Amino acid sequence: MPKKGGKHAEMGKEMQAQCKRAKVEVACSPSVMSFENPDSLFGSLISPIKQETFFREYWEQKPLLVQRSDPLLAAYYQSLFHLSDLKDLCSQGLYYGRDINICRCVNGKKKVLNKEGKVNYMQLKKDFDQKKATIQFHQPQRFKEELWKIQEKLECYFGSLVGSNVYITPQGSQGLPPHYDDVEPGDLLYFPRGTIHQADTPLGISSSTHVTISTYQNNSWGDFLLDAIPGLVFDTAKEDVALRTSIPRQLLMQVDIADSTKKLSHLLRRLADRLENTSELRSSDMKKDFIMNRLPPCLGCDADPLTPGGKLPKIDSKIRLQFRDHAIITVEPDQENSDEIRREMVYVYHSLKNRRETHMMGTEDDTSEEGMSQTHGLRFPLSYLDALKQIWSSSSVNVKELNLISDEEKENLALSLWTECLIEVI
């Protein structure tokens, strides 16, 4: 995601003035990151700006520069990534293009200085020192646990993928020309999508390292409508005969379809009326893409892999949902039934078994059978939907009170969720 480049442009004086107006200097010492929950993490990231103020005045509107003088906080940010970290990482096997780009801004244009194949640290350091090249390291959260912790919580907070890049630039150099990104980057400096910006390292400073954390790519209302409208049309057409009538003869062969647009406008209004009356606009593909590609929970280096633990759920057990932010419920046509009449099923997807090592890397396996297996979850009859909603909406629930007909169904549902580490018995 943050690997994608931006468009070349000039940074105007208005942009610089706007950034200065949004500058906030902080005399007091803010708290270092709070990982208690996603909300507290984001609050500590933008402190002392309040979340309400941030989303009302800055989000998707204007840049924000928060300068803080707390030495503990400065030391924390400096610890997130160092040039020296790359020495050990290169020995683990990093590749040009996939993991690292070497680049310089020459006459206002980006010049890529990548070699072929694996990255050699000595050559990397030579390009950095002698060619004054910027090192761009993709998705450091794959290797740095603290960034994993931050980005996992931010993915929970935003409900969107969160990627990152590290940029290390030697003194008196600039790696990228003025550009803008089609994502929402921000650390201490927040940029809305499309903000033109550039960064260089002034003389007198050996090098600069900054981390960009980005989110909300392909997560607009337009993206959501493209994902959800087909399902709305399918459901409406089953009940509204107007959507099942034939299109005009030879419509697909015509250049001018002005007469037919009136009919389409009428049908779209019928869809809008149905949406207002049912309040249903289900997203399936976007939900699955998010869950399938996001970070797994950060449990610490010493934590054991997630396995079912504690008591097995029985009919008289009391259960509660675990990892609420890492699981979703969707209603979709049965993926295992190839008959013409495709019944709807309930799917529970989760990210507990996702691989941190491939996060945001867009691997070639994404479209393969192996890539599809990365979607982890469970499949239930549609009759289980109300019981699943009970578990998701309650702090705890008794298995015998689940909205299912038989005790066997209730126990089977609880056991299935327990096996995937999604519930625990209390």
Tab-separated table of C-alpha atoms in Angstrom:
chain	number	residue	atom	x	y	z
A	1	MET	CA	0.000	0.000	0.000
A	2	PRO	CA	2.499	2.706	0.979
A	3	LYS	CA	4.800	1.175	-1.654
A	4	LYS	CA	2.756	2.874	-4.335
A	5	GLY	CA	4.248	6.086	-5.664
A	6	GLY	CA	2.610	9.473	-6.053
A	7	LYS	CA	2.291	12.036	-8.809
A	8	HIS	CA	5.018	14.625	-9.369
A	9	ALA	CA	4.020	18.196	-8.556
A	10	GLU	CA	5.333	21.358	-6.982
A	11	MET	CA	4.719	22.287	-3.394
A	12	GLY	CA	3.035	25.691	-3.472
A	13	LYS	CA	3.352	28.486	-0.939
A	14	GLU	CA	-0.282	28.007	0.031
A	15	MET	CA	0.458	24.419	1.048
A	16	GLN	CA	3.375	25.522	3.225
A	17	ALA	CA	1.341	28.260	4.877
A	18	GLN	CA	-1.498	25.851	5.541
A	19	CYS	CA	0.885	23.447	7.242
A	20	LYS	CA	2.275	26.222	9.431
A	21	ARG	CA	-1.195	27.239	10.528
A	22	ALA	CA	-1.858	23.692	11.646
A	23	LYS	CA	1.375	23.510	13.650
A	24	VAL	CA	0.864	22.694	17.309
A	25	GLU	CA	3.732	23.149	19.746
A	26	VAL	CA	3.480	21.201	22.962
A	27	ALA	CA	5.169	22.315	26.146
A	28	CYS	CA	3.804	19.571	28.358
A	29	SER	CA	4.996	15.968	28.219
A	30	PRO	CA	2.445	13.631	26.632
A	31	SER	CA	2.189	10.031	27.627
A	32	VAL	CA	4.190	7.497	25.654
A	33	MET	CA	2.020	5.152	23.554
A	34	SER	CA	-0.901	3.524	25.327
A	35	PHE	CA	-1.651	0.003	24.073
A	36	GLU	CA	-4.595	-0.630	26.388
A	37	ASN	CA	-7.006	-0.595	23.441
A	38	PRO	CA	-7.203	0.789	19.869
A	39	ASP	CA	-8.851	4.017	21.024
A	40	SER	CA	-6.163	4.788	23.603
A	41	LEU	CA	-3.395	3.978	21.114
A	42	PHE	CA	-4.704	6.452	18.551
A	43	GLY	CA	-5.253	9.023	21.280
A	44	SER	CA	-1.630	8.726	22.405
A	45	LEU	CA	-0.449	8.935	18.784
A	46	ILE	CA	-2.012	12.366	18.186
A	47	SER	CA	-1.767	13.677	21.771
A	48	PRO	CA	-2.422	16.395	22.894
A	49	ILE	CA	-4.883	16.878	20.039
A	50	LYS	CA	-8.235	15.399	21.009
A	51	GLN	CA	-9.712	12.819	18.681
A	52	GLU	CA	-12.892	14.841	18.225
A	53	THR	CA	-10.840	17.889	17.238
A	54	PHE	CA	-8.668	15.878	14.883
A	55	PHE	CA	-11.557	14.382	12.931
A	56	ARG	CA	-13.546	17.625	12.931
A	57	GLU	CA	-10.744	19.971	11.855
A	58	TYR	CA	-7.954	17.977	10.208
A	59	TRP	CA	-8.993	14.555	8.916
A	60	GLU	CA	-9.190	14.743	5.097
A	61	GLN	CA	-9.035	18.537	5.350
A	62	LYS	CA	-5.566	19.905	6.159
A	63	PRO	CA	-2.126	18.876	7.448
A	64	LEU	CA	-1.278	18.838	11.131
A	65	LEU	CA	2.190	19.174	12.625
A	66	VAL	CA	2.442	18.265	16.306
A	67	GLN	CA	5.807	19.111	17.856
A	68	ARG	CA	6.515	17.601	21.249
A	69	SER	CA	9.468	18.212	23.541
A	70	ASP	CA	9.237	15.106	25.724
A	71	PRO	CA	12.664	13.338	25.569
A	72	LEU	CA	11.070	9.988	26.510
A	73	LEU	CA	8.697	10.216	23.584
A	74	ALA	CA	11.499	11.284	21.266
A	75	ALA	CA	13.590	8.317	22.376
A	76	TYR	CA	10.645	5.999	21.798
A	77	TYR	CA	10.131	7.175	18.224
A	78	GLN	CA	13.857	6.940	17.551
A	79	SER	CA	13.815	3.347	18.766
A	80	LEU	CA	11.239	2.275	16.172
A	81	PHE	CA	13.850	1.916	13.438
A	82	HIS	CA	17.565	2.560	12.906
A	83	LEU	CA	19.848	2.318	9.906
A	84	SER	CA	21.775	-0.295	11.884
A	85	ASP	CA	18.644	-2.495	11.969
A	86	LEU	CA	19.113	-3.137	8.274
A	87	LYS	CA	22.428	-4.920	8.850
A	88	ASP	CA	20.753	-7.804	10.631
A	89	LEU	CA	17.684	-7.735	8.365
A	90	CYS	CA	19.819	-7.952	5.221
A	91	SER	CA	21.351	-11.151	6.575
A	92	GLN	CA	17.829	-12.602	6.780
A	93	GLY	CA	17.277	-12.041	3.061
A	94	LEU	CA	15.950	-8.726	1.729
A	95	TYR	CA	15.439	-8.049	-1.973
A	96	TYR	CA	15.663	-4.887	-4.050
A	97	GLY	CA	12.275	-3.703	-5.215
A	98	ARG	CA	10.284	-5.994	-2.966
A	99	ASP	CA	11.756	-4.929	0.379
A	100	ILE	CA	14.077	-2.016	-0.341
A	101	ASN	CA	14.369	0.804	-2.862
A	102	ILE	CA	17.476	2.970	-3.249
A	103	CYS	CA	16.662	6.352	-4.790
A	104	ARG	CA	17.702	9.980	-5.191
A	105	CYS	CA	15.938	13.109	-6.329
A	106	VAL	CA	17.937	14.390	-9.337
A	107	ASN	CA	16.765	17.589	-11.078
A	108	GLY	CA	13.319	17.169	-9.583
A	109	LYS	CA	12.936	13.570	-10.685
A	110	LYS	CA	13.193	10.299	-8.796
A	111	LYS	CA	16.143	8.155	-9.833
A	112	VAL	CA	16.061	4.531	-8.667
A	113	LEU	CA	19.490	3.026	-7.976
A	114	ASN	CA	18.406	-0.531	-7.183
A	115	LYS	CA	20.671	-3.481	-7.873
A	116	GLU	CA	19.391	-6.960	-8.752
A	117	GLY	CA	18.417	-9.700	-6.323
A	118	LYS	CA	19.329	-9.793	-2.645
A	119	VAL	CA	20.406	-6.690	-0.764
A	120	ASN	CA	24.010	-6.645	0.462
A	121	TYR	CA	24.353	-4.411	3.517
A	122	MET	CA	27.878	-3.225	2.657
A	123	GLN	CA	26.728	-2.162	-0.812
A	124	LEU	CA	23.637	-0.579	0.705
A	125	LYS	CA	25.765	1.444	3.142
A	126	LYS	CA	28.101	2.437	0.309
A	127	ASP	CA	25.209	3.800	-1.779
A	128	PHE	CA	23.926	5.622	1.289
A	129	ASP	CA	27.277	7.214	2.204
A	130	GLN	CA	28.800	7.882	-1.216
A	131	LYS	CA	25.825	8.361	-3.519
A	132	LYS	CA	23.755	10.156	-0.870
A	133	ALA	CA	20.878	7.840	-1.702
A	134	THR	CA	17.696	7.475	0.318
A	135	ILE	CA	16.823	4.008	1.590
A	136	GLN	CA	13.124	3.187	1.401
A	137	PHE	CA	12.259	0.071	3.411
A	138	HIS	CA	8.829	-1.435	2.818
A	139	GLN	CA	6.557	-2.660	5.602
A	140	PRO	CA	8.976	-2.761	8.582
A	141	GLN	CA	6.172	-4.062	10.819
A	142	ARG	CA	7.015	-7.486	9.356
A	143	PHE	CA	10.228	-7.421	11.398
A	144	LYS	CA	9.830	-4.769	14.132
A	145	GLU	CA	7.462	-5.833	16.883
A	146	GLU	CA	6.760	-2.339	18.181
A	147	LEU	CA	5.507	-1.256	14.752
A	148	TRP	CA	3.457	-4.457	14.603
A	149	LYS	CA	1.846	-3.477	17.924
A	150	ILE	CA	1.097	0.049	16.690
A	151	GLN	CA	-0.279	-0.933	13.308
A	152	GLU	CA	-2.337	-3.845	14.604
A	153	LYS	CA	-4.103	-1.505	17.008
A	154	LEU	CA	-4.584	1.101	14.272
A	155	GLU	CA	-6.140	-1.521	11.985
A	156	CYS	CA	-8.588	-2.278	14.785
A	157	TYR	CA	-9.241	1.454	15.266
A	158	PHE	CA	-9.866	2.309	11.610
A	159	GLY	CA	-11.202	-1.023	10.362
A	160	SER	CA	-8.830	-0.627	7.436
A	161	LEU	CA	-5.416	-1.953	6.452
A	162	VAL	CA	-2.488	0.029	7.857
A	163	GLY	CA	0.893	-0.111	6.126
A	164	SER	CA	4.202	1.626	6.734
A	165	ASN	CA	7.474	2.617	5.111
A	166	VAL	CA	10.796	3.730	6.553
A	167	TYR	CA	12.804	6.437	4.779
A	168	ILE	CA	16.454	6.990	5.715
A	169	THR	CA	18.126	9.962	4.000
A	170	PRO	CA	21.752	11.139	4.393
A	171	GLN	CA	22.619	14.775	5.073
A	172	GLY	CA	22.321	17.301	2.278
A	173	SER	CA	20.163	14.941	0.229
A	174	GLN	CA	16.627	14.350	-0.899
A	175	GLY	CA	15.242	10.991	-1.929
A	176	LEU	CA	11.917	11.802	-3.590
A	177	PRO	CA	10.638	14.788	-5.600
A	178	PRO	CA	7.531	16.643	-4.433
A	179	HIS	CA	4.658	14.188	-4.669
A	180	TYR	CA	1.423	13.126	-3.088
A	181	ASP	CA	0.250	9.730	-1.901
A	182	ASP	CA	-3.211	8.233	-2.386
A	183	VAL	CA	-3.331	7.094	1.235
A	184	GLU	CA	-3.561	8.712	4.647
A	185	PRO	CA	-0.009	8.982	5.990
A	186	GLY	CA	0.706	10.414	9.407
A	187	ASP	CA	2.925	10.131	12.454
A	188	LEU	CA	3.675	13.358	14.227
A	189	LEU	CA	2.993	14.991	10.863
A	190	TYR	CA	-0.429	14.193	9.419
A	191	PHE	CA	-1.199	14.594	5.714
A	192	PRO	CA	-4.653	14.141	4.204
A	193	ARG	CA	-4.894	12.072	1.045
A	194	GLY	CA	-3.474	13.934	-1.968
A	195	THR	CA	-1.273	16.388	-0.029
A	196	ILE	CA	1.820	17.354	-2.031
A	197	HIS	CA	4.950	17.161	0.109
A	198	GLN	CA	8.688	16.640	0.075
A	199	ALA	CA	11.391	16.003	2.677
A	200	ASP	CA	15.138	16.476	2.730
A	201	THR	CA	17.933	16.194	5.278
A	202	PRO	CA	19.675	19.530	5.920
A	203	LEU	CA	23.424	19.895	6.274
A	204	GLY	CA	24.771	19.359	9.760
A	205	ILE	CA	22.586	16.310	10.399
A	206	SER	CA	24.196	12.940	9.627
A	207	SER	CA	20.941	11.398	8.448
A	208	SER	CA	17.204	11.453	9.047
A	209	THR	CA	14.890	8.519	9.554
A	210	HIS	CA	11.136	8.771	9.414
A	211	VAL	CA	8.342	6.250	9.396
A	212	THR	CA	5.180	6.838	7.402
A	213	ILE	CA	2.090	5.046	8.657
A	214	SER	CA	-0.696	4.983	6.102
A	215	THR	CA	-4.300	3.874	5.977
A	216	TYR	CA	-7.623	4.174	4.126
A	217	GLN	CA	-6.458	3.233	0.649
A	218	ASN	CA	-9.391	1.995	-1.471
A	219	ASN	CA	-11.698	2.635	1.474
A	220	SER	CA	-13.951	5.405	0.173
A	221	TRP	CA	-17.730	5.527	-0.181
A	222	GLY	CA	-17.215	4.832	-3.875
A	223	ASP	CA	-15.258	1.674	-3.076
A	224	PHE	CA	-17.916	0.569	-0.607
A	225	LEU	CA	-20.734	1.122	-3.100
A	226	LEU	CA	-18.900	-0.862	-5.784
A	227	ASP	CA	-18.624	-3.693	-3.271
A	228	ALA	CA	-22.113	-3.573	-1.802
A	229	ILE	CA	-24.429	-2.494	-4.643
A	230	PRO	CA	-24.259	-5.836	-6.564
A	231	GLY	CA	-25.674	-7.628	-3.524
A	232	LEU	CA	-28.415	-5.016	-3.152
A	233	VAL	CA	-29.367	-5.418	-6.827
A	234	PHE	CA	-29.394	-9.215	-6.515
A	235	ASP	CA	-31.612	-9.179	-3.422
A	236	THR	CA	-33.982	-6.541	-4.836
A	237	ALA	CA	-34.343	-8.321	-8.171
A	238	LYS	CA	-35.660	-11.401	-6.392
A	239	GLU	CA	-38.676	-9.391	-5.184
A	240	ASP	CA	-39.011	-6.520	-7.691
A	241	VAL	CA	-40.155	-7.663	-11.135
A	242	ALA	CA	-39.085	-4.320	-12.655
A	243	LEU	CA	-35.437	-5.341	-12.314
A	244	ARG	CA	-36.144	-8.646	-14.042
A	245	THR	CA	-37.710	-7.176	-17.189
A	246	SER	CA	-35.580	-7.262	-20.332
A	247	ILE	CA	-33.406	-4.361	-21.442
A	248	PRO	CA	-34.425	-2.747	-24.779
A	249	ARG	CA	-33.638	-4.671	-27.949
A	250	GLN	CA	-30.099	-3.987	-29.259
A	251	LEU	CA	-29.277	-1.728	-26.277
A	252	LEU	CA	-25.771	-3.147	-26.041
A	253	MET	CA	-25.163	-2.254	-29.691
A	254	GLN	CA	-26.263	1.373	-29.449
A	255	VAL	CA	-23.941	4.371	-29.150
A	256	ASP	CA	-26.537	6.744	-27.707
A	257	ILE	CA	-28.546	5.266	-24.828
A	258	ALA	CA	-30.019	8.539	-23.560
A	259	ASP	CA	-33.574	7.134	-23.601
A	260	SER	CA	-32.524	4.165	-21.500
A	261	THR	CA	-30.799	6.301	-18.864
A	262	LYS	CA	-34.188	7.546	-17.717
A	263	LYS	CA	-35.237	3.950	-17.072
A	264	LEU	CA	-31.961	3.299	-15.242
A	265	SER	CA	-32.482	6.387	-13.084
A	266	HIS	CA	-35.929	5.099	-12.193
A	267	LEU	CA	-34.522	1.685	-11.220
A	268	LEU	CA	-31.786	3.279	-9.114
A	269	ARG	CA	-34.449	5.214	-7.206
A	270	ARG	CA	-36.246	1.920	-6.548
A	271	LEU	CA	-32.990	0.534	-5.146
A	272	ALA	CA	-32.582	3.616	-2.945
A	273	ASP	CA	-36.139	3.201	-1.656
A	274	ARG	CA	-35.459	-0.425	-0.778
A	275	LEU	CA	-32.253	0.549	1.009
A	276	GLU	CA	-34.048	3.172	3.084
A	277	ASN	CA	-36.741	0.699	4.073
A	278	THR	CA	-34.452	-2.236	4.887
A	279	SER	CA	-31.272	-0.397	6.050
A	280	GLU	CA	-29.196	-3.228	4.534
A	281	LEU	CA	-26.131	-2.633	2.415
A	282	ARG	CA	-23.903	-5.614	2.940
A	283	SER	CA	-20.203	-5.519	2.182
A	284	SER	CA	-18.604	-8.859	1.513
A	285	ASP	CA	-15.454	-8.530	-0.594
A	286	MET	CA	-14.095	-5.481	1.254
A	287	LYS	CA	-14.665	-7.177	4.600
A	288	LYS	CA	-12.938	-10.351	3.488
A	289	ASP	CA	-10.050	-8.466	1.905
A	290	PHE	CA	-9.467	-6.562	5.147
A	291	ILE	CA	-9.640	-9.602	7.400
A	292	MET	CA	-7.614	-11.754	5.014
A	293	ASN	CA	-4.747	-9.270	4.684
A	294	ARG	CA	-4.549	-7.503	8.038
A	295	LEU	CA	-2.074	-8.142	10.848
A	296	PRO	CA	-2.767	-10.901	13.376
A	297	PRO	CA	-3.010	-9.945	17.065
A	298	CYS	CA	0.317	-8.922	18.572
A	299	LEU	CA	0.780	-11.203	21.567
A	300	GLY	CA	4.498	-10.607	22.142
A	301	CYS	CA	7.618	-12.471	21.085
A	302	ASP	CA	7.381	-14.978	23.934
A	303	ALA	CA	3.698	-15.756	23.430
A	304	ASP	CA	2.708	-19.207	22.236
A	305	PRO	CA	0.817	-19.550	18.934
A	306	LEU	CA	-2.931	-19.280	19.374
A	307	THR	CA	-4.438	-22.633	20.309
A	308	PRO	CA	-7.750	-23.452	21.979
A	309	GLY	CA	-7.379	-23.396	25.738
A	310	GLY	CA	-9.366	-23.600	28.936
A	311	LYS	CA	-12.598	-25.509	29.387
A	312	LEU	CA	-14.549	-26.924	26.464
A	313	PRO	CA	-17.894	-25.165	26.098
A	314	LYS	CA	-20.926	-27.193	27.153
A	315	ILE	CA	-24.638	-26.432	27.189
A	316	ASP	CA	-24.416	-25.016	30.726
A	317	SER	CA	-21.278	-22.924	30.001
A	318	LYS	CA	-21.026	-19.158	29.934
A	319	ILE	CA	-18.938	-17.857	27.055
A	320	ARG	CA	-17.558	-14.584	25.762
A	321	LEU	CA	-16.055	-13.437	22.499
A	322	GLN	CA	-12.268	-13.070	22.188
A	323	PHE	CA	-10.431	-10.868	19.671
A	324	ARG	CA	-13.628	-9.027	18.740
A	325	ASP	CA	-11.703	-6.616	16.495
A	326	HIS	CA	-10.237	-9.495	14.499
A	327	ALA	CA	-13.422	-11.273	13.400
A	328	ILE	CA	-16.387	-10.437	11.164
A	329	ILE	CA	-19.716	-12.022	10.248
A	330	THR	CA	-20.974	-11.964	6.653
A	331	VAL	CA	-23.972	-13.446	4.830
A	332	GLU	CA	-23.028	-14.772	1.396
A	333	PRO	CA	-24.184	-17.312	-1.193
A	334	ASP	CA	-22.986	-20.794	-0.316
A	335	GLN	CA	-19.460	-21.089	-1.723
A	336	GLU	CA	-19.572	-24.894	-1.599
A	337	ASN	CA	-22.829	-25.315	-3.503
A	338	SER	CA	-22.594	-25.119	-7.292
A	339	ASP	CA	-26.328	-25.616	-7.896
A	340	GLU	CA	-28.266	-22.950	-9.783
A	341	ILE	CA	-30.199	-22.083	-6.629
A	342	ARG	CA	-27.526	-20.771	-4.294
A	343	ARG	CA	-28.732	-20.620	-0.705
A	344	GLU	CA	-27.265	-18.028	1.647
A	345	MET	CA	-24.909	-19.062	4.423
A	346	VAL	CA	-23.297	-17.270	7.359
A	347	TYR	CA	-19.502	-16.978	7.299
A	348	VAL	CA	-17.304	-16.010	10.239
A	349	TYR	CA	-13.868	-14.839	9.084
A	350	HIS	CA	-10.954	-13.966	11.344
A	351	SER	CA	-7.312	-12.874	11.159
A	352	LEU	CA	-5.945	-14.849	14.124
A	353	LYS	CA	-3.879	-17.113	11.850
A	354	ASN	CA	-2.699	-14.459	9.393
A	355	ARG	CA	1.011	-14.249	8.668
A	356	ARG	CA	2.721	-11.070	9.827
A	357	GLU	CA	5.625	-11.778	7.424
A	358	THR	CA	3.455	-11.137	4.339
A	359	HIS	CA	1.482	-8.135	5.641
A	360	MET	CA	0.873	-5.515	2.913
A	361	MET	CA	3.348	-7.172	0.546
A	362	GLY	CA	0.905	-8.114	-2.207
A	363	THR	CA	2.437	-11.547	-2.709
A	364	GLU	CA	1.993	-13.459	-5.944
A	365	ASP	CA	0.029	-16.134	-4.084
A	366	ASP	CA	-2.923	-13.768	-3.583
A	367	THR	CA	-4.815	-15.195	-6.568
A	368	SER	CA	-3.697	-18.794	-6.185
A	369	GLU	CA	-5.441	-21.589	-4.328
A	370	GLU	CA	-2.781	-21.265	-1.644
A	371	GLY	CA	-3.512	-17.537	-1.357
A	372	MET	CA	-7.241	-18.169	-1.017
A	373	SER	CA	-6.537	-20.493	1.910
A	374	GLN	CA	-5.412	-17.453	3.863
A	375	THR	CA	-9.076	-16.693	4.564
A	376	HIS	CA	-9.638	-18.367	7.924
A	377	GLY	CA	-13.064	-18.925	9.353
A	378	LEU	CA	-16.236	-20.930	9.718
A	379	ARG	CA	-19.413	-21.582	7.725
A	380	PHE	CA	-22.890	-21.954	9.255
A	381	PRO	CA	-26.485	-22.230	8.037
A	382	LEU	CA	-28.376	-18.932	7.877
A	383	SER	CA	-30.409	-20.049	10.911
A	384	TYR	CA	-27.284	-19.505	13.057
A	385	LEU	CA	-27.111	-15.757	12.307
A	386	ASP	CA	-29.160	-14.580	15.314
A	387	ALA	CA	-27.134	-16.729	17.723
A	388	LEU	CA	-23.873	-15.361	16.312
A	389	LYS	CA	-25.191	-11.813	16.693
A	390	GLN	CA	-25.984	-12.639	20.341
A	391	ILE	CA	-22.369	-13.600	20.971
A	392	TRP	CA	-20.970	-10.588	19.101
A	393	SER	CA	-23.257	-8.054	20.787
A	394	SER	CA	-22.981	-9.333	24.376
A	395	SER	CA	-20.151	-9.098	26.881
A	396	SER	CA	-21.001	-12.722	27.747
A	397	VAL	CA	-23.799	-15.178	27.047
A	398	ASN	CA	-24.984	-18.582	28.294
A	399	VAL	CA	-24.744	-21.305	25.659
A	400	LYS	CA	-28.214	-22.607	26.560
A	401	GLU	CA	-29.667	-19.122	25.835
A	402	LEU	CA	-28.368	-18.983	22.256
A	403	ASN	CA	-31.121	-18.435	19.710
A	404	LEU	CA	-31.032	-21.918	18.165
A	405	ILE	CA	-33.581	-24.738	18.209
A	406	SER	CA	-31.671	-27.630	19.761
A	407	ASP	CA	-29.078	-27.954	22.506
A	408	GLU	CA	-26.906	-29.867	20.047
A	409	GLU	CA	-26.815	-26.871	17.684
A	410	LYS	CA	-25.977	-24.540	20.548
A	411	GLU	CA	-23.102	-26.717	21.733
A	412	ASN	CA	-21.792	-27.232	18.201
A	413	LEU	CA	-21.741	-23.492	17.529
A	414	ALA	CA	-19.881	-22.779	20.763
A	415	LEU	CA	-17.406	-25.604	20.143
A	416	SER	CA	-16.728	-24.430	16.583
A	417	LEU	CA	-15.944	-20.889	17.764
A	418	TRP	CA	-13.838	-22.210	20.664
A	419	THR	CA	-11.782	-24.378	18.283
A	420	GLU	CA	-10.907	-21.222	16.299
A	421	CYS	CA	-9.963	-19.403	19.548
A	422	LEU	CA	-12.812	-16.927	19.050
A	423	ILE	CA	-14.533	-17.588	22.403
A	424	GLU	CA	-13.523	-18.594	25.887
A	425	VAL	CA	-15.472	-20.230	28.706
A	426	ILE	CA	-15.764	-18.051	31.822
